[in-house]
Amino acid sequence: MNNFIRFIQTLDYMRMVVGICIILDGYPLIFFFRETLKLAPGSTAFTAAALAGGLLLMVPFTLLRRLYRPNMLMLTLGISYILLSVFYMFYFNAVPGFKDYDRDLIYFAYVLIFLFLLINVPNEIIRVFIPIVVLFTLVSNLGLIYALITDPTWAIGQRATITLNNGDEGSGNPHAFSRNAYMGIIACAIGLLRPQSNILFKLLCFFAGVLNIAVLVLTQTRSGILAFILATILFMYFHVRPTEIRSAVRSLVKPVPIFIMIVGVIGVVYFFQRYFTAYLILYDYVSSFLERNLENVYALFGQKSQGTDYKAVLDDSAANRTVGLTFLRNLMGPKIYMLILGYGYKFQYFDVPLLEALVNQGLLGLLTFGGINGMAFYYSVQNMRKNPNQLNTFLAYFYLLLIVQLFTNGRPTEISYWFPLSMMIRFMGVEHLFPAHLTNHAADNTQDQFIVVPSAEPA
């Protein structure tokens, strides 16, 4: 009977985690159902309904009766920035004829509801979080592959994405699929390296991890690839000691490992000779990615494109960041006082969220938005080093993608930042409150702490 009850509880926790995945990473599947299966092409109402469905899945049976303690300082900074944004939207709006009040308020409402539900969600979801993320990202990747195969406008060499609103080829959002792939890589790595994982789950993680890496390459997004490189370097720094490296190298210089490496090299060479098209595809993606980034480097120095007679130009994203930095340098003169209050809500789009928070919302915007991200980065480094539990380790490496995007992509008011930040508000910096059976290491953990909301006494 106890095993049956535990099984039902596990299914309940899995339901909540699926809801969290829809909020954090639902766009790839939403685009698949909306555009590829033609359920509601171009419909924002469908997207809103799907996200609302994710919120409904998160509702626990203990709603309002058991509240779990989040990181209070991060919560204060996060709520303060959202309230500051709403205030600026109505009373210090820098966009003439601004019409997106309803849309932006709905976005902020979704963030606040998500954060509220997270405070109600039990810590026990930690034990099922990684398996659900592995499966969720795998299904999303399979949906993308099906969409690419059935899309007559997509050709090998283009960025992997789903065309939106019946638009031109490549008109989709590759960053959504890049984020999904990056999340999948992190979850699969945790599943593979966790000693408690059984062999079947490790095989699933290996297969899904390879697919995630392939999709990340196909999306050709700089932020995702850079975050993946950073995650690899930091993992090696925190968890691979010099003695282990030397031991691994010595173990390779033996007859059996040398034989296996030779066979592996011969196998790779034979594969690319037999399937030369695969080599050409891989070469095309790597070369086009390097050429696109080198074009930006040449443009920054005012040089000509490699092998051409015309001057290199920045792509739209890099051009936005260059304009933003130029704008900031011009402010460091007689108009520096304007940075105290900022220029107003959504005054300028820089593609650098930290810079935009400062310029548009002044010192308070930088203090609140920069402050919560600074705390998230601090706790991420701590969690990468200590590896306290599966969920916090996942969030720590996932935050590397947000760190890259803070300087390269998006706006500080976008939900693509605030949904992950809500997870970090709920789980980061409060690991000592989690019960011992949820941690990776034996420690002096207190019992699962939560606030019991008393019900009214009957008269």
Tab-separated table of C-alpha atoms in Angstrom:
chain	number	residue	atom	x	y	z
A	1	MET	CA	0.000	0.000	0.000
A	2	ASN	CA	2.835	2.392	0.842
A	3	ASN	CA	4.451	1.700	-2.523
A	4	PHE	CA	1.173	2.461	-4.305
A	5	ILE	CA	0.792	5.751	-2.444
A	6	ARG	CA	4.383	6.685	-3.278
A	7	PHE	CA	3.718	5.851	-6.945
A	8	ILE	CA	0.652	8.129	-7.003
A	9	GLN	CA	2.665	10.908	-5.325
A	10	THR	CA	5.416	10.495	-7.918
A	11	LEU	CA	2.882	10.852	-10.737
A	12	ASP	CA	1.592	13.992	-9.053
A	13	TYR	CA	5.102	15.465	-8.843
A	14	MET	CA	5.696	14.564	-12.494
A	15	ARG	CA	2.510	16.425	-13.432
A	16	MET	CA	3.822	19.564	-11.740
A	17	VAL	CA	7.224	19.262	-13.420
A	18	VAL	CA	5.570	18.916	-16.842
A	19	GLY	CA	3.749	22.172	-16.090
A	20	ILE	CA	7.048	23.825	-15.155
A	21	CYS	CA	8.629	22.558	-18.398
A	22	ILE	CA	5.773	24.028	-20.441
A	23	ILE	CA	6.408	27.419	-18.844
A	24	LEU	CA	10.215	27.281	-19.069
A	25	ASP	CA	10.538	25.546	-22.421
A	26	GLY	CA	7.115	25.248	-23.991
A	27	TYR	CA	7.643	27.284	-27.153
A	28	PRO	CA	9.218	24.493	-29.274
A	29	LEU	CA	6.222	22.219	-28.697
A	30	ILE	CA	3.773	25.124	-28.983
A	31	PHE	CA	5.263	26.086	-32.350
A	32	PHE	CA	5.103	22.441	-33.451
A	33	PHE	CA	1.409	22.064	-32.670
A	34	ARG	CA	0.559	25.592	-33.788
A	35	GLU	CA	2.490	25.816	-37.059
A	36	THR	CA	3.583	22.327	-38.139
A	37	LEU	CA	0.308	20.559	-37.314
A	38	LYS	CA	-1.639	23.705	-38.320
A	39	LEU	CA	-3.815	23.708	-35.198
A	40	ALA	CA	-3.736	27.503	-34.905
A	41	PRO	CA	-1.176	29.124	-37.244
A	42	GLY	CA	0.020	32.473	-35.968
A	43	SER	CA	-2.348	32.435	-32.993
A	44	THR	CA	-1.073	34.198	-29.870
A	45	ALA	CA	-4.241	33.032	-28.102
A	46	PHE	CA	-3.113	29.414	-28.630
A	47	THR	CA	0.269	30.239	-27.091
A	48	ALA	CA	-1.356	31.962	-24.119
A	49	ALA	CA	-3.717	29.008	-23.625
A	50	ALA	CA	-0.816	26.528	-23.726
A	51	LEU	CA	1.111	28.502	-21.100
A	52	ALA	CA	-2.038	28.729	-19.000
A	53	GLY	CA	-2.326	24.948	-19.268
A	54	GLY	CA	1.196	24.676	-17.896
A	55	LEU	CA	0.210	26.828	-14.936
A	56	LEU	CA	-2.837	24.637	-14.280
A	57	LEU	CA	-0.660	21.512	-14.281
A	58	MET	CA	1.498	23.093	-11.594
A	59	VAL	CA	-1.351	23.578	-9.093
A	60	PRO	CA	-0.664	21.292	-6.105
A	61	PHE	CA	-3.357	19.760	-3.916
A	62	THR	CA	-1.862	21.677	-0.988
A	63	LEU	CA	-2.417	25.061	-2.698
A	64	LEU	CA	-2.523	27.909	-0.141
A	65	ARG	CA	-2.180	25.398	2.708
A	66	ARG	CA	1.569	24.814	2.484
A	67	LEU	CA	3.939	27.528	1.275
A	68	TYR	CA	7.643	26.829	0.767
A	69	ARG	CA	10.236	29.437	1.616
A	70	PRO	CA	11.945	31.050	-1.409
A	71	ASN	CA	15.070	33.203	-1.460
A	72	MET	CA	13.578	36.317	0.118
A	73	LEU	CA	16.177	38.818	-1.128
A	74	MET	CA	15.911	37.574	-4.713
A	75	LEU	CA	12.119	37.609	-4.382
A	76	THR	CA	12.216	41.225	-3.204
A	77	LEU	CA	14.462	42.290	-6.080
A	78	GLY	CA	12.349	40.433	-8.640
A	79	ILE	CA	9.006	41.826	-7.460
A	80	SER	CA	10.549	45.294	-7.215
A	81	TYR	CA	11.705	45.220	-10.840
A	82	ILE	CA	8.317	44.025	-12.101
A	83	LEU	CA	6.504	46.742	-10.130
A	84	LEU	CA	9.025	49.316	-11.379
A	85	SER	CA	8.365	48.196	-14.966
A	86	VAL	CA	4.601	48.497	-14.518
A	87	PHE	CA	5.025	51.969	-12.992
A	88	TYR	CA	7.260	53.115	-15.851
A	89	MET	CA	4.847	51.615	-18.380
A	90	PHE	CA	2.016	53.875	-17.219
A	91	TYR	CA	3.787	56.966	-15.883
A	92	PHE	CA	7.147	57.156	-17.688
A	93	ASN	CA	6.597	55.586	-21.075
A	94	ALA	CA	9.079	56.627	-23.739
A	95	VAL	CA	7.224	55.097	-26.718
A	96	PRO	CA	4.815	57.520	-28.450
A	97	GLY	CA	1.408	55.903	-28.946
A	98	PHE	CA	2.374	52.823	-26.932
A	99	LYS	CA	-0.267	50.132	-27.537
A	100	ASP	CA	1.116	47.058	-25.817
A	101	TYR	CA	-0.182	47.731	-22.301
A	102	ASP	CA	-2.435	44.675	-22.286
A	103	ARG	CA	0.192	42.349	-23.747
A	104	ASP	CA	2.947	43.408	-21.336
A	105	LEU	CA	0.625	43.280	-18.335
A	106	ILE	CA	-0.388	39.732	-19.304
A	107	TYR	CA	3.296	38.779	-19.485
A	108	PHE	CA	3.953	40.179	-16.014
A	109	ALA	CA	0.825	38.455	-14.688
A	110	TYR	CA	2.046	35.102	-16.019
A	111	VAL	CA	5.389	35.618	-14.270
A	112	LEU	CA	3.762	36.492	-10.944
A	113	ILE	CA	1.348	33.545	-11.136
A	114	PHE	CA	4.210	31.198	-12.013
A	115	LEU	CA	6.244	32.494	-9.082
A	116	PHE	CA	3.272	32.131	-6.716
A	117	LEU	CA	2.661	28.541	-7.820
A	118	LEU	CA	6.347	27.694	-7.402
A	119	ILE	CA	6.122	28.787	-3.772
A	120	ASN	CA	3.286	26.253	-3.388
A	121	VAL	CA	5.073	23.441	-5.258
A	122	PRO	CA	6.753	20.932	-2.883
A	123	ASN	CA	10.482	20.350	-2.822
A	124	GLU	CA	9.837	16.668	-3.606
A	125	ILE	CA	9.663	17.503	-7.324
A	126	ILE	CA	13.470	17.480	-7.189
A	127	ARG	CA	13.581	13.691	-7.429
A	128	VAL	CA	11.620	13.562	-10.714
A	129	PHE	CA	12.773	16.831	-12.289
A	130	ILE	CA	15.690	15.592	-14.421
A	131	PRO	CA	13.897	12.580	-15.996
A	132	ILE	CA	10.951	14.769	-17.014
A	133	VAL	CA	13.241	17.436	-18.522
A	134	VAL	CA	15.120	14.751	-20.491
A	135	LEU	CA	11.858	13.385	-21.918
A	136	PHE	CA	10.316	16.823	-22.519
A	137	THR	CA	13.318	18.142	-24.440
A	138	LEU	CA	13.576	14.883	-26.402
A	139	VAL	CA	9.950	15.128	-27.538
A	140	SER	CA	10.484	18.790	-28.474
A	141	ASN	CA	13.544	17.886	-30.551
A	142	LEU	CA	11.677	15.101	-32.334
A	143	GLY	CA	8.920	17.588	-33.131
A	144	LEU	CA	11.491	19.967	-34.632
A	145	ILE	CA	13.062	17.198	-36.740
A	146	TYR	CA	9.634	16.172	-38.043
A	147	ALA	CA	8.884	19.818	-38.875
A	148	LEU	CA	12.158	20.177	-40.790
A	149	ILE	CA	11.609	16.959	-42.731
A	150	THR	CA	8.099	17.996	-43.768
A	151	ASP	CA	8.927	21.645	-44.486
A	152	PRO	CA	9.568	22.053	-48.244
A	153	THR	CA	11.153	25.488	-47.716
A	154	TRP	CA	13.875	24.213	-45.367
A	155	ALA	CA	17.183	23.010	-46.767
A	156	ILE	CA	20.343	21.682	-45.158
A	157	GLY	CA	22.541	24.608	-44.259
A	158	GLN	CA	19.726	26.793	-42.958
A	159	ARG	CA	19.197	27.331	-39.251
A	160	ALA	CA	16.933	24.722	-37.678
A	161	THR	CA	13.633	26.311	-36.691
A	162	ILE	CA	9.907	26.094	-37.371
A	163	THR	CA	8.575	28.718	-39.765
A	164	LEU	CA	6.070	30.946	-37.990
A	165	ASN	CA	2.880	32.532	-39.292
A	166	ASN	CA	3.369	30.993	-42.761
A	167	GLY	CA	6.229	33.455	-43.220
A	168	ASP	CA	9.348	33.324	-45.311
A	169	GLU	CA	11.775	30.462	-44.955
A	170	GLY	CA	13.881	30.778	-41.823
A	171	SER	CA	11.409	33.225	-40.269
A	172	GLY	CA	11.120	31.211	-37.069
A	173	ASN	CA	12.854	31.618	-33.730
A	174	PRO	CA	15.936	29.355	-33.528
A	175	HIS	CA	16.717	30.620	-30.013
A	176	ALA	CA	13.696	28.750	-28.596
A	177	PHE	CA	14.993	25.464	-30.020
A	178	SER	CA	18.547	26.294	-28.976
A	179	ARG	CA	17.370	26.802	-25.388
A	180	ASN	CA	15.502	23.500	-25.509
A	181	ALA	CA	18.628	21.710	-26.778
A	182	TYR	CA	20.835	23.349	-24.159
A	183	MET	CA	18.436	22.399	-21.356
A	184	GLY	CA	18.393	18.854	-22.687
A	185	ILE	CA	22.193	18.646	-22.757
A	186	ILE	CA	22.436	19.741	-19.119
A	187	ALA	CA	19.693	17.361	-17.964
A	188	CYS	CA	21.179	14.429	-19.904
A	189	ALA	CA	24.655	15.103	-18.486
A	190	ILE	CA	23.254	15.109	-14.941
A	191	GLY	CA	21.357	11.879	-15.628
A	192	LEU	CA	24.445	10.196	-17.080
A	193	LEU	CA	26.776	11.235	-14.273
A	194	ARG	CA	24.399	10.468	-11.415
A	195	PRO	CA	25.403	7.103	-9.851
A	196	GLN	CA	21.794	6.286	-8.908
A	197	SER	CA	20.611	6.361	-12.543
A	198	ASN	CA	19.833	2.898	-13.928
A	199	ILE	CA	21.351	1.651	-17.173
A	200	LEU	CA	18.180	2.173	-19.255
A	201	PHE	CA	17.878	5.799	-18.188
A	202	LYS	CA	21.576	6.366	-18.910
A	203	LEU	CA	21.122	4.956	-22.410
A	204	LEU	CA	18.147	7.301	-22.908
A	205	CYS	CA	20.248	10.226	-21.674
A	206	PHE	CA	23.072	9.306	-24.041
A	207	PHE	CA	20.777	9.097	-27.077
A	208	ALA	CA	18.891	12.270	-26.137
A	209	GLY	CA	22.151	14.091	-25.337
A	210	VAL	CA	23.629	13.360	-28.769
A	211	LEU	CA	20.396	14.548	-30.390
A	212	ASN	CA	20.442	17.717	-28.288
A	213	ILE	CA	24.000	18.525	-29.356
A	214	ALA	CA	23.036	17.976	-33.004
A	215	VAL	CA	20.040	20.317	-32.677
A	216	LEU	CA	22.177	22.935	-30.916
A	217	VAL	CA	24.582	22.874	-33.860
A	218	LEU	CA	21.716	23.000	-36.361
A	219	THR	CA	20.216	26.120	-34.746
A	220	GLN	CA	23.562	27.944	-35.150
A	221	THR	CA	22.886	30.241	-32.192
A	222	ARG	CA	25.974	31.880	-30.734
A	223	SER	CA	24.529	32.220	-27.233
A	224	GLY	CA	23.646	28.531	-26.932
A	225	ILE	CA	26.973	27.298	-28.273
A	226	LEU	CA	28.937	29.719	-26.075
A	227	ALA	CA	26.933	28.672	-22.991
A	228	PHE	CA	27.628	25.013	-23.812
A	229	ILE	CA	31.365	25.727	-24.031
A	230	LEU	CA	31.285	27.648	-20.735
A	231	ALA	CA	29.353	24.853	-19.032
A	232	THR	CA	31.923	22.292	-20.189
A	233	ILE	CA	34.850	24.415	-19.006
A	234	LEU	CA	33.283	25.127	-15.600
A	235	PHE	CA	32.362	21.488	-15.076
A	236	MET	CA	35.952	20.487	-15.833
A	237	TYR	CA	37.254	23.198	-13.506
A	238	PHE	CA	35.050	22.264	-10.547
A	239	HIS	CA	34.952	18.490	-10.857
A	240	VAL	CA	38.013	17.256	-12.766
A	241	ARG	CA	41.182	17.392	-10.680
A	242	PRO	CA	44.722	17.425	-12.155
A	243	THR	CA	45.463	14.056	-10.589
A	244	GLU	CA	42.410	12.594	-12.324
A	245	ILE	CA	43.553	14.048	-15.658
A	246	ARG	CA	47.034	12.572	-15.246
A	247	SER	CA	45.554	9.222	-14.249
A	248	ALA	CA	43.250	9.269	-17.282
A	249	VAL	CA	46.131	10.101	-19.623
A	250	ARG	CA	48.284	7.308	-18.182
A	251	SER	CA	45.410	4.852	-18.555
A	252	LEU	CA	45.156	5.725	-22.254
A	253	VAL	CA	48.801	4.896	-22.974
A	254	LYS	CA	48.183	1.162	-22.833
A	255	PRO	CA	47.724	-1.423	-25.595
A	256	VAL	CA	43.936	-1.872	-25.261
A	257	PRO	CA	42.999	1.865	-25.179
A	258	ILE	CA	45.409	2.590	-28.047
A	259	PHE	CA	43.847	-0.226	-30.079
A	260	ILE	CA	40.331	1.119	-29.374
A	261	MET	CA	41.367	4.661	-30.413
A	262	ILE	CA	42.882	3.377	-33.667
A	263	VAL	CA	39.721	1.392	-34.423
A	264	GLY	CA	37.628	4.467	-33.589
A	265	VAL	CA	39.617	6.718	-35.928
A	266	ILE	CA	39.419	4.149	-38.706
A	267	GLY	CA	35.663	3.855	-38.099
A	268	VAL	CA	35.147	7.621	-38.310
A	269	VAL	CA	37.221	7.876	-41.494
A	270	TYR	CA	35.321	4.958	-43.057
A	271	PHE	CA	31.962	6.491	-42.076
A	272	PHE	CA	32.745	9.846	-43.696
A	273	GLN	CA	34.128	8.124	-46.791
A	274	ARG	CA	30.999	5.979	-47.074
A	275	TYR	CA	28.634	8.842	-46.236
A	276	PHE	CA	30.545	11.810	-47.622
A	277	THR	CA	27.343	13.901	-47.623
A	278	ALA	CA	27.316	13.851	-43.813
A	279	TYR	CA	30.831	15.309	-43.802
A	280	LEU	CA	29.801	18.041	-46.243
A	281	ILE	CA	26.775	18.917	-44.107
A	282	LEU	CA	28.889	19.147	-40.955
A	283	TYR	CA	31.546	21.178	-42.759
A	284	ASP	CA	28.908	23.521	-44.197
A	285	TYR	CA	27.394	24.258	-40.784
A	286	VAL	CA	30.752	24.849	-39.097
A	287	SER	CA	32.100	27.044	-41.909
A	288	SER	CA	28.909	29.120	-42.213
A	289	PHE	CA	28.853	29.645	-38.430
A	290	LEU	CA	32.490	30.793	-38.448
A	291	GLU	CA	31.994	33.021	-41.493
A	292	ARG	CA	28.991	34.746	-39.958
A	293	ASN	CA	30.910	35.517	-36.765
A	294	LEU	CA	34.090	36.554	-38.593
A	295	GLU	CA	31.971	38.979	-40.630
A	296	ASN	CA	31.092	40.779	-37.383
A	297	VAL	CA	34.755	40.864	-36.348
A	298	TYR	CA	35.781	42.383	-39.698
A	299	ALA	CA	32.954	44.927	-39.461
A	300	LEU	CA	34.026	46.050	-35.988
A	301	PHE	CA	37.494	46.878	-37.338
A	302	GLY	CA	36.153	48.426	-40.550
A	303	GLN	CA	37.787	45.791	-42.764
A	304	LYS	CA	36.555	44.053	-45.897
A	305	SER	CA	34.915	40.659	-45.861
A	306	GLN	CA	37.332	37.800	-46.391
A	307	GLY	CA	37.901	37.182	-50.109
A	308	THR	CA	35.697	40.083	-51.250
A	309	ASP	CA	36.007	43.723	-52.256
A	310	TYR	CA	33.100	45.049	-50.184
A	311	LYS	CA	33.191	46.233	-46.601
A	312	ALA	CA	31.971	43.832	-43.928
A	313	VAL	CA	28.747	44.756	-42.116
A	314	LEU	CA	27.407	43.776	-38.726
A	315	ASP	CA	24.380	41.520	-38.492
A	316	ASP	CA	21.247	43.064	-36.953
A	317	SER	CA	21.920	41.753	-33.449
A	318	ALA	CA	25.559	42.861	-33.348
A	319	ALA	CA	24.610	46.219	-34.872
A	320	ASN	CA	22.074	46.794	-32.081
A	321	ARG	CA	24.723	46.135	-29.440
A	322	THR	CA	27.224	48.448	-31.160
A	323	VAL	CA	24.644	51.248	-31.334
A	324	GLY	CA	23.829	50.681	-27.675
A	325	LEU	CA	27.457	50.947	-26.558
A	326	THR	CA	27.915	54.092	-28.660
A	327	PHE	CA	24.770	55.552	-27.084
A	328	LEU	CA	26.093	54.772	-23.596
A	329	ARG	CA	29.464	56.391	-24.340
A	330	ASN	CA	27.683	59.553	-25.471
A	331	LEU	CA	25.768	59.597	-22.173
A	332	MET	CA	28.997	59.664	-20.175
A	333	GLY	CA	29.211	63.393	-20.743
A	334	PRO	CA	26.862	66.261	-20.047
A	335	LYS	CA	23.744	64.011	-19.985
A	336	ILE	CA	24.960	61.410	-17.515
A	337	TYR	CA	22.322	62.635	-15.031
A	338	MET	CA	19.670	61.062	-17.287
A	339	LEU	CA	20.808	57.631	-16.088
A	340	ILE	CA	19.449	58.363	-12.597
A	341	LEU	CA	15.821	57.870	-13.672
A	342	GLY	CA	16.432	56.557	-17.184
A	343	TYR	CA	14.789	57.565	-20.432
A	344	GLY	CA	11.542	55.686	-19.909
A	345	TYR	CA	9.853	52.348	-20.513
A	346	LYS	CA	11.191	50.619	-23.661
A	347	PHE	CA	12.905	53.826	-24.807
A	348	GLN	CA	15.584	51.953	-26.754
A	349	TYR	CA	16.178	48.339	-27.774
A	350	PHE	CA	19.870	47.497	-27.365
A	351	ASP	CA	19.895	43.665	-27.459
A	352	VAL	CA	21.838	43.949	-24.186
A	353	PRO	CA	19.290	43.548	-21.344
A	354	LEU	CA	21.575	44.865	-18.589
A	355	LEU	CA	22.335	47.999	-20.599
A	356	GLU	CA	18.678	48.482	-21.458
A	357	ALA	CA	17.638	48.185	-17.809
A	358	LEU	CA	20.056	51.018	-16.967
A	359	VAL	CA	19.222	53.334	-19.874
A	360	ASN	CA	15.461	52.830	-19.845
A	361	GLN	CA	14.782	52.496	-16.114
A	362	GLY	CA	17.757	54.195	-14.550
A	363	LEU	CA	19.700	53.197	-11.492
A	364	LEU	CA	16.705	51.463	-9.909
A	365	GLY	CA	16.321	49.304	-13.000
A	366	LEU	CA	19.987	48.326	-12.935
A	367	LEU	CA	19.940	47.755	-9.159
A	368	THR	CA	16.924	45.432	-9.231
A	369	PHE	CA	17.453	43.611	-12.529
A	370	GLY	CA	21.238	43.516	-12.202
A	371	GLY	CA	20.986	42.638	-8.523
A	372	ILE	CA	18.814	39.567	-8.992
A	373	ASN	CA	21.023	38.357	-11.833
A	374	GLY	CA	24.143	38.959	-9.769
A	375	MET	CA	22.706	36.850	-6.939
A	376	ALA	CA	21.627	34.138	-9.377
A	377	PHE	CA	25.162	34.029	-10.799
A	378	TYR	CA	26.681	33.801	-7.307
A	379	TYR	CA	24.425	30.911	-6.289
A	380	SER	CA	24.976	29.222	-9.648
A	381	VAL	CA	28.738	29.151	-9.112
A	382	GLN	CA	28.217	27.773	-5.599
A	383	ASN	CA	25.873	25.064	-6.873
A	384	MET	CA	28.234	24.102	-9.694
A	385	ARG	CA	30.968	23.644	-7.131
A	386	LYS	CA	28.921	21.841	-4.446
A	387	ASN	CA	26.367	19.961	-6.599
A	388	PRO	CA	23.763	19.970	-3.779
A	389	ASN	CA	20.909	18.301	-5.688
A	390	GLN	CA	19.800	17.573	-9.255
A	391	LEU	CA	17.499	20.578	-9.631
A	392	ASN	CA	19.884	23.196	-8.280
A	393	THR	CA	22.755	21.812	-10.353
A	394	PHE	CA	20.548	21.977	-13.430
A	395	LEU	CA	19.546	25.585	-12.691
A	396	ALA	CA	23.177	26.539	-12.103
A	397	TYR	CA	24.342	25.378	-15.536
A	398	PHE	CA	21.132	26.566	-17.191
A	399	TYR	CA	21.818	30.061	-15.868
A	400	LEU	CA	25.002	30.212	-17.955
A	401	LEU	CA	22.760	30.587	-21.011
A	402	LEU	CA	21.001	33.539	-19.374
A	403	ILE	CA	24.340	35.088	-18.429
A	404	VAL	CA	25.430	35.010	-22.077
A	405	GLN	CA	22.100	36.419	-23.222
A	406	LEU	CA	22.246	39.248	-20.675
A	407	PHE	CA	24.946	40.757	-22.903
A	408	THR	CA	23.835	39.479	-26.300
A	409	ASN	CA	20.096	38.962	-26.686
A	410	GLY	CA	16.647	40.192	-25.658
A	411	ARG	CA	15.101	42.738	-23.316
A	412	PRO	CA	15.025	42.807	-19.497
A	413	THR	CA	11.201	42.704	-19.422
A	414	GLU	CA	10.882	39.485	-21.470
A	415	ILE	CA	9.367	36.387	-19.910
A	416	SER	CA	12.224	34.333	-21.367
A	417	TYR	CA	14.299	35.792	-18.505
A	418	TRP	CA	11.708	35.969	-15.789
A	419	PHE	CA	10.431	32.401	-15.919
A	420	PRO	CA	13.931	30.966	-15.258
A	421	LEU	CA	14.619	33.692	-12.688
A	422	SER	CA	11.416	32.677	-10.888
A	423	MET	CA	12.792	29.130	-10.597
A	424	MET	CA	15.995	30.512	-9.134
A	425	ILE	CA	14.084	32.685	-6.669
A	426	ARG	CA	12.265	29.568	-5.475
A	427	PHE	CA	15.176	27.106	-5.248
A	428	MET	CA	18.521	28.929	-5.120
A	429	GLY	CA	20.102	29.920	-1.833
A	430	VAL	CA	17.648	27.833	0.198
A	431	GLU	CA	19.193	24.405	-0.373
A	432	HIS	CA	19.787	24.020	3.370
A	433	LEU	CA	16.018	23.888	3.882
A	434	PHE	CA	15.582	20.807	1.669
A	435	PRO	CA	15.189	17.395	3.354
A	436	ALA	CA	18.298	15.224	3.441
A	437	HIS	CA	16.940	12.537	1.104
A	438	LEU	CA	16.781	15.092	-1.730
A	439	THR	CA	20.450	16.060	-1.494
A	440	ASN	CA	23.383	14.443	-3.261
A	441	HIS	CA	25.632	14.506	-0.212
A	442	ALA	CA	25.082	13.542	3.383
A	443	ALA	CA	24.835	16.759	5.360
A	444	ASP	CA	23.211	18.287	8.406
A	445	ASN	CA	20.061	19.211	6.533
A	446	THR	CA	17.054	20.382	8.423
A	447	GLN	CA	13.689	18.902	7.664
A	448	ASP	CA	11.634	20.142	4.748
A	449	GLN	CA	10.638	23.618	5.928
A	450	PHE	CA	7.437	25.237	4.820
A	451	ILE	CA	4.844	27.614	6.171
A	452	VAL	CA	1.579	26.010	7.150
A	453	VAL	CA	-1.282	28.416	6.522
A	454	PRO	CA	-3.841	27.866	9.282
A	455	SER	CA	-7.450	27.365	8.277
A	456	ALA	CA	-10.247	29.205	9.980
A	457	GLU	CA	-11.562	27.534	13.138
A	458	PRO	CA	-15.238	26.557	13.023
A	459	ALA	CA	-17.462	28.651	15.255
